[in-house]
């Protein structure tokens, strides 16, 4: 059988009839080149946002099952239109909902995980010479309830299909032409990366750049190369794939690959907490129960058997987090519970960083030179993050981009 290529078109790439026709041209060109093509589409433009608004105009608390039923229609529209556009230019094409395509998920409405895929329906259509267009972002449970995979989930549909169909690659067409060393809106000389590893991409994704994180995890696990490129065409995109050869890994060794940032970070500090076992558990357990996701956590050692415990949350979650923390703060005997809602964070990311001494020192001195005070620091093996004042975020990103010479090839 011919090699399978999966092409995913994001919302802006199928935003109107003209764009759908243009995407169909690209699909047809790939098909005419001899590949078996599976297309995954997102809903047109901001259709998903419109559907959510519609639901909220009917009820303040839409039922999760019914909301998924509603949201899944966005992708059905673009999916059917894409099949029509392809037929119009003489291609054999068939559209399929997630359920029809055999995408099975758990029952976690609104954030379902794909737990199985029966490739038979898609395979049959491909074998019959058709282009198969699959509605992204959706699946079906054992009980035949329609589910959605969480915002941006079409990326994950595409990679799951590419993995199961043993596709050559998964091409993701979007409104940007790849992954950059930093947000070009903040850093004018940010450079497009020809290639980036999955782990690095995951760190970048969770700090701003846009791919559904599950899609990258899946690509890493199943070794699916993802090419992110502009649907407008012309320029080469970024290949998201782990290095497989010595030469490939040399290319990115010992290097910071990108700078990312986030605004809207808030910090809560419990001051002078008695330093004894169980305190952290007493604080973070109820936060988890209240569904507040905690990011950076720092605990300071202290001499007097007292300690300060600080952690960050998204600013949007601050109120809920404070409610919980104030309640437990008394029970653990903290002297004070204070918060700051005007923070942001900047991170440097690079898989080669762990073997390169001096990276952290360079980061901190670059921030110091730019007059940026560091409020908190956290690290992972391939990332160093500094929490800073929100108004300093842009200056910090630019300083780091320059210090690590990311504009140079
Ligand atoms: N249409 C969905 C969303 O807007 C899924 C996607 O675009 O991937 O989140
Ligand atoms: Mg998307």
CSV table of C-alpha atoms and ligand atoms in Angstrom, one decimal:
chain,number,residue,atom,x,y,z
A,1,UNK,CA,0.0,0.0,0.0
A,2,UNK,CA,1.1,3.6,-0.7
A,3,UNK,CA,2.7,5.6,2.1
A,4,UNK,CA,0.2,7.3,4.4
A,5,UNK,CA,0.4,11.0,5.0
A,6,UNK,CA,-1.8,12.7,7.7
A,7,UNK,CA,-2.5,16.4,7.2
A,8,UNK,CA,-4.1,18.4,9.9
A,9,UNK,CA,-5.6,21.8,9.2
A,10,UNK,CA,-6.2,24.1,12.1
A,11,UNK,CA,-9.2,26.5,12.5
A,12,UNK,CA,-7.7,29.4,10.7
A,13,UNK,CA,-6.6,27.2,7.8
A,14,UNK,CA,-10.2,26.2,7.2
A,15,UNK,CA,-11.6,29.6,8.4
A,16,UNK,CA,-13.8,30.3,5.3
A,17,UNK,CA,-14.8,28.7,2.0
A,18,UNK,CA,-11.8,30.1,0.1
A,19,UNK,CA,-9.4,28.7,2.7
A,20,UNK,CA,-11.1,25.3,2.6
A,21,UNK,CA,-10.7,25.3,-1.2
A,22,UNK,CA,-7.0,26.2,-0.9
A,23,UNK,CA,-6.4,23.5,1.7
A,24,UNK,CA,-8.2,21.0,-0.6
A,25,UNK,CA,-5.8,21.9,-3.4
A,26,UNK,CA,-2.9,21.0,-1.1
A,27,UNK,CA,-4.5,17.8,-0.1
A,28,UNK,CA,-5.1,16.9,-3.8
A,29,UNK,CA,-1.5,17.7,-4.7
A,30,UNK,CA,-0.3,15.3,-2.1
A,31,UNK,CA,-2.7,12.7,-3.2
A,32,UNK,CA,-1.7,13.1,-6.8
A,33,UNK,CA,1.9,12.6,-5.7
A,34,UNK,CA,1.0,9.1,-4.9
A,35,UNK,CA,0.4,9.1,-1.1
A,36,UNK,CA,-2.6,7.8,0.7
A,37,UNK,CA,-3.9,10.9,2.5
A,38,UNK,CA,-5.8,11.3,5.7
A,39,UNK,CA,-7.0,14.8,6.5
A,40,UNK,CA,-7.9,15.9,10.0
A,41,UNK,CA,-9.7,19.3,10.4
A,42,UNK,CA,-10.5,21.6,13.2
A,43,UNK,CA,-13.7,23.6,13.4
A,44,UNK,CA,-13.8,26.7,11.1
A,45,UNK,CA,-12.2,29.8,12.6
A,46,UNK,CA,-13.6,30.5,16.1
A,47,UNK,CA,-16.6,28.2,15.6
A,48,UNK,CA,-15.9,26.3,18.8
A,49,UNK,CA,-15.9,29.6,20.8
A,50,UNK,CA,-19.3,30.5,19.2
A,51,UNK,CA,-20.7,27.1,20.2
A,52,UNK,CA,-19.6,27.5,23.8
A,53,UNK,CA,-21.2,31.0,23.9
A,54,UNK,CA,-24.4,29.5,22.5
A,55,UNK,CA,-24.4,26.8,25.2
A,56,UNK,CA,-23.9,29.4,27.9
A,57,UNK,CA,-26.7,31.6,26.5
A,58,UNK,CA,-29.0,28.7,27.2
A,59,UNK,CA,-27.7,27.6,30.6
A,60,UNK,CA,-25.1,28.8,33.0
A,61,UNK,CA,-23.9,25.2,33.5
A,62,UNK,CA,-24.1,23.2,30.3
A,63,UNK,CA,-24.3,19.5,30.9
A,64,UNK,CA,-20.9,18.0,29.9
A,65,UNK,CA,-22.3,15.3,27.7
A,66,UNK,CA,-24.5,17.7,25.9
A,67,UNK,CA,-21.7,20.2,25.5
A,68,UNK,CA,-19.6,17.6,23.8
A,69,UNK,CA,-22.4,16.8,21.6
A,70,UNK,CA,-22.7,20.4,20.6
A,71,UNK,CA,-18.9,21.1,20.3
A,72,UNK,CA,-18.4,18.1,18.1
A,73,UNK,CA,-20.6,19.7,15.4
A,74,UNK,CA,-18.0,22.3,14.7
A,75,UNK,CA,-15.5,19.8,13.3
A,76,UNK,CA,-18.3,18.0,11.4
A,77,UNK,CA,-19.0,21.1,9.4
A,78,UNK,CA,-15.4,21.6,8.3
A,79,UNK,CA,-15.0,17.9,7.7
A,80,UNK,CA,-18.0,17.6,5.3
A,81,UNK,CA,-17.1,20.9,3.6
A,82,UNK,CA,-13.6,19.7,3.0
A,83,UNK,CA,-14.9,16.4,1.4
A,84,UNK,CA,-17.2,18.5,-0.8
A,85,UNK,CA,-14.3,20.8,-1.9
A,86,UNK,CA,-12.2,17.8,-2.8
A,87,UNK,CA,-14.9,16.2,-4.8
A,88,UNK,CA,-15.4,19.5,-6.6
A,89,UNK,CA,-11.8,19.3,-7.9
A,90,UNK,CA,-12.2,15.7,-8.9
A,91,UNK,CA,-10.9,13.8,-5.9
A,92,UNK,CA,-12.6,10.8,-4.3
A,93,UNK,CA,-13.1,11.9,-0.7
A,94,UNK,CA,-15.2,10.8,2.2
A,95,UNK,CA,-15.7,12.5,5.5
A,96,UNK,CA,-16.0,10.7,8.9
A,97,UNK,CA,-16.9,11.8,12.4
A,98,UNK,CA,-14.6,10.7,15.1
A,99,UNK,CA,-17.0,7.8,15.9
A,100,UNK,CA,-17.3,6.7,12.3
A,101,UNK,CA,-13.5,6.8,12.0
A,102,UNK,CA,-13.2,4.4,15.0
A,103,UNK,CA,-11.8,6.8,17.6
A,104,UNK,CA,-12.7,5.5,21.0
A,105,UNK,CA,-12.2,7.5,24.2
A,106,UNK,CA,-12.8,7.3,27.9
A,107,UNK,CA,-15.8,9.1,29.2
A,108,UNK,CA,-14.1,12.3,30.6
A,109,UNK,CA,-16.3,14.8,28.8
A,110,UNK,CA,-14.5,17.9,27.7
A,111,UNK,CA,-11.1,16.4,28.1
A,112,UNK,CA,-11.4,12.8,27.0
A,113,UNK,CA,-8.4,10.6,26.2
A,114,UNK,CA,-8.2,8.4,23.2
A,115,UNK,CA,-8.0,4.8,24.5
A,116,UNK,CA,-8.3,2.9,21.2
A,117,UNK,CA,-8.6,3.3,17.5
A,118,UNK,CA,-10.0,0.7,15.1
A,119,UNK,CA,-8.2,1.6,11.8
A,120,UNK,CA,-10.4,-0.7,9.7
A,121,UNK,CA,-12.9,2.0,8.4
A,122,UNK,CA,-10.2,4.4,7.5
A,123,UNK,CA,-8.1,1.7,5.9
A,124,UNK,CA,-11.0,0.4,3.9
A,125,UNK,CA,-11.6,3.9,2.4
A,126,UNK,CA,-7.9,4.4,1.7
A,127,UNK,CA,-7.7,1.1,0.0
A,128,UNK,CA,-10.6,2.1,-2.2
A,129,UNK,CA,-8.4,5.0,-3.3
A,130,UNK,CA,-10.3,7.7,-1.3
A,131,UNK,CA,-9.0,10.6,0.7
A,132,UNK,CA,-10.4,10.3,4.2
A,133,UNK,CA,-11.3,13.4,6.1
A,134,UNK,CA,-11.7,12.9,9.8
A,135,UNK,CA,-13.3,15.4,12.2
A,136,UNK,CA,-10.7,16.3,14.8
A,137,UNK,CA,-11.1,16.8,18.5
A,138,UNK,CA,-13.7,14.1,19.0
A,139,UNK,CA,-14.3,10.5,19.7
A,140,UNK,CA,-16.9,8.1,21.1
A,141,UNK,CA,-17.2,6.1,24.4
A,142,UNK,CA,-18.0,2.5,24.8
A,143,UNK,CA,-21.6,3.6,25.4
A,144,UNK,CA,-21.7,5.6,22.1
A,145,UNK,CA,-21.5,9.0,23.8
A,146,UNK,CA,-19.7,11.6,21.8
A,147,UNK,CA,-16.7,13.1,23.6
A,148,UNK,CA,-14.2,15.9,22.9
A,149,UNK,CA,-10.5,15.9,23.7
A,150,UNK,CA,-10.0,19.4,25.2
A,151,UNK,CA,-9.3,22.6,23.4
A,152,UNK,CA,-6.9,22.2,20.6
A,153,UNK,CA,-7.4,18.5,20.6
A,154,UNK,CA,-7.5,18.1,16.8
A,155,UNK,CA,-3.7,17.9,16.9
A,156,UNK,CA,-4.0,14.8,19.0
A,157,UNK,CA,-6.5,13.2,16.7
A,158,UNK,CA,-4.0,13.7,13.8
A,159,UNK,CA,-1.1,12.2,15.6
A,160,UNK,CA,-3.2,9.3,16.9
A,161,UNK,CA,-4.2,8.5,13.3
A,162,UNK,CA,-0.7,8.9,12.1
A,163,UNK,CA,0.6,6.5,14.7
A,164,UNK,CA,-2.1,3.9,14.1
A,165,UNK,CA,-1.8,4.1,10.3
A,166,UNK,CA,2.0,4.0,10.5
A,167,UNK,CA,2.0,7.2,8.5
A,168,UNK,CA,5.3,8.6,7.1
A,169,UNK,CA,4.6,11.9,8.9
A,170,UNK,CA,1.9,14.1,10.4
A,171,UNK,CA,1.8,17.5,8.7
A,172,UNK,CA,0.1,20.2,10.8
A,173,UNK,CA,-0.9,23.3,8.8
A,174,UNK,CA,-1.6,26.4,10.8
A,175,UNK,CA,-1.5,30.2,10.8
A,176,UNK,CA,2.2,30.3,11.8
A,177,UNK,CA,5.0,28.7,9.8
A,178,UNK,CA,6.7,26.8,12.6
A,179,UNK,CA,8.2,26.9,16.1
A,180,UNK,CA,10.3,29.9,16.9
A,181,UNK,CA,13.1,30.5,19.4
A,182,UNK,CA,10.7,33.0,21.1
A,183,UNK,CA,7.4,34.7,20.5
A,184,UNK,CA,8.1,37.0,17.4
A,185,UNK,CA,5.6,39.5,18.8
A,186,UNK,CA,8.0,40.1,21.8
A,187,UNK,CA,11.3,39.4,20.1
A,188,UNK,CA,11.5,40.8,16.5
A,189,UNK,CA,14.6,38.8,15.6
A,190,UNK,CA,13.2,35.4,16.9
A,191,UNK,CA,14.2,32.7,14.5
A,192,UNK,CA,12.3,29.7,13.2
A,193,UNK,CA,13.7,26.4,14.2
A,194,UNK,CA,14.2,23.8,11.5
A,195,UNK,CA,13.8,21.1,14.0
A,196,UNK,CA,13.0,20.6,17.7
A,197,UNK,CA,12.8,17.5,20.0
A,198,UNK,CA,9.5,16.4,21.5
A,199,UNK,CA,10.6,17.1,25.1
A,200,UNK,CA,11.7,20.6,24.2
A,201,UNK,CA,8.5,21.1,22.3
A,202,UNK,CA,6.5,20.0,25.3
A,203,UNK,CA,8.2,22.5,27.5
A,204,UNK,CA,7.7,25.2,24.9
A,205,UNK,CA,4.0,24.2,24.4
A,206,UNK,CA,3.2,24.3,28.1
A,207,UNK,CA,4.7,27.8,28.1
A,208,UNK,CA,2.9,29.4,25.2
A,209,UNK,CA,3.5,28.0,21.7
A,210,UNK,CA,0.5,26.2,20.3
A,211,UNK,CA,0.2,22.4,19.9
A,212,UNK,CA,-2.0,20.2,22.0
A,213,UNK,CA,0.4,18.8,24.6
A,214,UNK,CA,-1.0,15.3,24.3
A,215,UNK,CA,-0.2,15.3,20.6
A,216,UNK,CA,3.5,15.8,21.4
A,217,UNK,CA,3.5,13.1,24.1
A,218,UNK,CA,1.9,10.7,21.7
A,219,UNK,CA,4.3,11.6,18.9
A,220,UNK,CA,7.3,11.0,21.2
A,221,UNK,CA,5.9,7.7,22.4
A,222,UNK,CA,5.0,6.4,18.9
A,223,UNK,CA,7.9,8.1,17.1
A,224,UNK,CA,5.7,10.1,14.7
A,225,UNK,CA,7.5,13.0,13.0
A,226,UNK,CA,5.3,16.1,13.0
A,227,UNK,CA,5.9,18.9,10.5
A,228,UNK,CA,4.4,22.2,11.5
A,229,UNK,CA,4.0,24.6,8.6
A,230,UNK,CA,2.0,27.5,7.3
A,231,UNK,CA,-1.1,26.7,5.4
A,232,UNK,CA,-0.2,29.7,3.2
A,233,UNK,CA,2.7,27.6,1.9
A,234,UNK,CA,6.0,28.7,0.5
A,235,UNK,CA,8.4,28.4,3.4
A,236,UNK,CA,9.6,25.2,5.2
A,237,UNK,CA,8.2,24.7,8.6
A,238,UNK,CA,9.6,23.1,11.8
A,239,UNK,CA,10.0,19.3,12.2
A,240,UNK,CA,9.1,18.1,15.7
A,241,UNK,CA,11.0,14.9,16.1
A,242,UNK,CA,13.7,13.5,18.4
A,243,UNK,CA,17.1,13.1,17.0
A,244,UNK,CA,17.8,9.7,15.7
A,245,UNK,CA,21.4,10.0,14.5
A,246,UNK,CA,24.6,11.2,16.1
A,247,UNK,CA,24.8,14.1,13.5
A,248,UNK,CA,21.2,15.2,14.4
A,249,UNK,CA,21.9,15.3,18.1
A,250,UNK,CA,25.2,17.1,17.6
A,251,UNK,CA,23.2,19.8,15.9
A,252,UNK,CA,21.3,20.7,19.0
A,253,UNK,CA,23.8,19.6,21.7
A,254,UNK,CA,24.5,21.9,24.7
A,255,UNK,CA,22.2,24.6,23.5
A,256,UNK,CA,19.4,26.6,24.8
A,257,UNK,CA,16.8,26.3,22.0
A,258,UNK,CA,14.1,28.7,23.0
A,259,UNK,CA,12.7,31.3,25.4
A,260,UNK,CA,9.1,31.1,26.6
A,261,UNK,CA,7.0,33.2,28.9
A,262,UNK,CA,3.7,33.4,30.6
A,263,UNK,CA,1.8,36.4,32.0
A,264,UNK,CA,-0.9,36.3,34.5
A,265,UNK,CA,0.9,34.4,37.3
A,266,UNK,CA,0.0,34.8,40.9
A,267,UNK,CA,1.9,33.7,44.0
A,268,UNK,CA,0.6,32.7,47.4
A,269,UNK,CA,3.0,32.6,50.4
A,270,UNK,CA,2.4,31.1,53.8
A,271,UNK,CA,4.8,32.8,56.2
A,272,UNK,CA,6.3,31.3,59.2
A,273,UNK,CA,4.8,27.8,59.0
A,274,UNK,CA,5.9,25.3,61.6
A,275,UNK,CA,8.5,23.1,60.0
A,276,UNK,CA,7.0,19.6,60.6
A,277,UNK,CA,5.9,16.6,58.5
A,278,UNK,CA,2.5,16.9,56.9
A,279,UNK,CA,2.3,20.6,56.4
A,280,UNK,CA,2.8,20.6,52.6
A,281,UNK,CA,0.3,17.8,52.3
A,282,UNK,CA,-2.2,19.8,54.4
A,283,UNK,CA,-1.9,22.7,52.0
A,284,UNK,CA,-1.8,21.0,48.6
A,285,UNK,CA,-4.3,18.2,49.1
A,286,UNK,CA,-7.3,20.6,49.5
A,287,UNK,CA,-6.0,22.7,46.6
A,288,UNK,CA,-6.0,19.6,44.4
A,289,UNK,CA,-9.5,18.8,45.6
A,290,UNK,CA,-10.6,22.3,44.7
A,291,UNK,CA,-9.2,21.7,41.2
A,292,UNK,CA,-6.6,24.4,41.5
A,293,UNK,CA,-3.5,23.5,39.5
A,294,UNK,CA,-0.3,24.6,41.3
A,295,UNK,CA,2.7,25.4,39.3
A,296,UNK,CA,6.0,26.4,40.9
A,297,UNK,CA,6.5,25.5,44.6
A,298,UNK,CA,9.3,26.8,46.8
A,299,UNK,CA,9.9,26.2,50.4
A,300,UNK,CA,12.6,28.1,52.3
A,301,UNK,CA,14.5,26.4,55.0
A,302,UNK,CA,14.7,28.4,58.2
A,303,UNK,CA,16.6,28.2,61.5
A,304,UNK,CA,13.7,28.7,63.9
A,305,UNK,CA,11.9,25.5,62.8
A,306,UNK,CA,9.7,27.9,60.8
A,307,UNK,CA,9.5,28.0,57.1
A,308,UNK,CA,8.0,30.0,54.3
A,309,UNK,CA,6.0,28.1,51.7
A,310,UNK,CA,5.3,29.8,48.3
A,311,UNK,CA,3.6,28.6,45.2
A,312,UNK,CA,2.2,30.0,42.0
A,313,UNK,CA,-1.1,29.5,40.3
A,314,UNK,CA,-2.7,31.1,37.2
A,315,UNK,CA,-4.1,34.5,38.1
A,316,UNK,CA,-7.5,33.3,37.1
A,317,UNK,CA,-7.3,30.7,39.9
A,318,UNK,CA,-6.1,33.0,42.6
A,319,UNK,CA,-9.4,33.6,44.3
A,320,UNK,CA,-10.2,29.9,44.6
A,321,UNK,CA,-6.7,29.2,45.7
A,322,UNK,CA,-6.7,31.9,48.4
A,323,UNK,CA,-10.0,30.7,49.8
A,324,UNK,CA,-8.6,27.2,50.3
A,325,UNK,CA,-5.1,28.4,51.5
A,326,UNK,CA,-6.5,30.9,54.0
A,327,UNK,CA,-8.6,28.1,55.5
A,328,UNK,CA,-5.7,25.7,55.9
A,329,UNK,CA,-3.2,28.4,56.8
A,330,UNK,CA,-4.7,28.7,60.3
A,331,UNK,CA,-4.9,24.9,60.9
A,332,UNK,CA,-1.2,24.5,60.0
A,333,UNK,CA,-0.3,27.4,62.3
A,334,UNK,CA,1.1,29.8,59.6
A,335,UNK,CA,1.6,33.4,60.8
A,336,UNK,CA,0.4,35.0,57.6
A,337,UNK,CA,-1.0,34.2,54.2
A,338,UNK,CA,-0.1,36.8,51.5
A,339,UNK,CA,-0.4,36.9,47.8
A,340,UNK,CA,0.9,38.8,44.7
A,341,UNK,CA,-1.2,38.7,41.5
A,342,UNK,CA,1.2,40.7,39.3
A,343,UNK,CA,3.7,38.1,38.2
A,344,UNK,CA,4.9,36.4,35.1
A,345,UNK,CA,7.5,33.8,34.2
A,346,UNK,CA,10.2,33.4,31.7
A,347,UNK,CA,11.9,30.1,30.9
A,348,UNK,CA,14.8,28.9,28.8
A,349,UNK,CA,14.5,25.4,27.2
A,350,UNK,CA,17.0,23.0,25.7
A,351,UNK,CA,17.6,19.3,25.9
A,352,UNK,CA,21.4,19.9,25.8
A,353,UNK,CA,21.2,22.2,28.8
A,354,UNK,CA,21.7,19.5,31.4
A,355,UNK,CA,25.3,18.9,30.3
A,356,UNK,CA,26.2,22.5,29.8
A,357,UNK,CA,27.6,24.2,32.9
A,358,UNK,CA,27.1,28.0,33.2
A,359,UNK,CA,23.7,28.1,31.6
A,360,UNK,CA,21.9,29.1,34.8
A,361,UNK,CA,24.6,31.6,35.6
A,362,UNK,CA,24.2,33.2,32.2
A,363,UNK,CA,20.5,33.4,32.6
A,364,UNK,CA,20.6,35.1,36.0
A,365,UNK,CA,23.3,37.6,34.9
A,366,UNK,CA,21.4,38.5,31.8
A,367,UNK,CA,18.3,39.1,33.9
A,368,UNK,CA,20.3,41.2,36.3
A,369,UNK,CA,21.8,43.3,33.5
A,370,UNK,CA,18.3,43.9,32.2
A,371,UNK,CA,17.2,45.1,35.7
A,372,UNK,CA,14.9,42.2,36.2
A,373,UNK,CA,14.5,41.0,39.7
A,374,UNK,CA,14.0,37.2,40.1
A,375,UNK,CA,11.2,36.3,42.5
A,376,UNK,CA,11.4,32.5,42.3
A,377,UNK,CA,13.4,29.9,40.4
A,378,UNK,CA,12.5,26.4,39.3
A,379,UNK,CA,14.3,24.0,37.1
A,380,UNK,CA,13.6,20.7,35.2
A,381,UNK,CA,16.3,18.8,33.4
A,382,UNK,CA,15.7,20.8,30.2
A,383,UNK,CA,14.3,24.0,31.5
A,384,UNK,CA,15.0,26.9,33.9
A,385,UNK,CA,12.1,29.1,34.9
A,386,UNK,CA,12.3,32.4,36.7
A,387,UNK,CA,9.2,34.1,38.2
A,388,UNK,CA,9.4,37.9,37.6
A,389,UNK,CA,7.2,40.9,37.8
A,390,UNK,CA,4.7,40.8,35.0
A,391,UNK,CA,5.7,44.2,33.5
A,392,UNK,CA,9.3,42.9,33.2
A,393,UNK,CA,8.4,39.9,31.2
A,394,UNK,CA,9.0,41.3,27.7
A,395,UNK,CA,12.4,42.8,28.8
A,396,UNK,CA,13.4,39.5,30.3
A,397,UNK,CA,12.5,37.5,27.2
A,398,UNK,CA,14.5,39.9,25.0
A,399,UNK,CA,17.5,39.8,27.3
A,400,UNK,CA,17.5,36.0,27.4
A,401,UNK,CA,17.1,35.7,23.7
A,402,UNK,CA,20.1,38.0,23.1
A,403,UNK,CA,22.2,36.5,25.9
A,404,UNK,CA,21.9,33.0,24.4
A,405,UNK,CA,22.4,34.3,20.9
A,406,UNK,CA,19.2,32.6,19.7
A,407,UNK,CA,18.9,34.9,16.7
A,408,UNK,CA,22.0,33.4,15.2
A,409,UNK,CA,21.8,30.1,13.4
B,1,LIG,N1,-12.0,23.2,17.6
B,1,LIG,C1,-11.4,22.8,18.8
B,1,LIG,C2,-10.9,24.1,19.5
B,1,LIG,O1,-11.1,25.2,19.1
B,1,LIG,C3,-10.3,21.8,18.6
B,1,LIG,C4,-9.2,22.3,17.8
B,1,LIG,O2,-9.2,23.3,17.1
B,1,LIG,O3,-8.2,21.5,17.7
B,1,LIG,O4,-10.3,24.0,20.6
B,2,LIG,MG1,-4.9,24.3,17.4
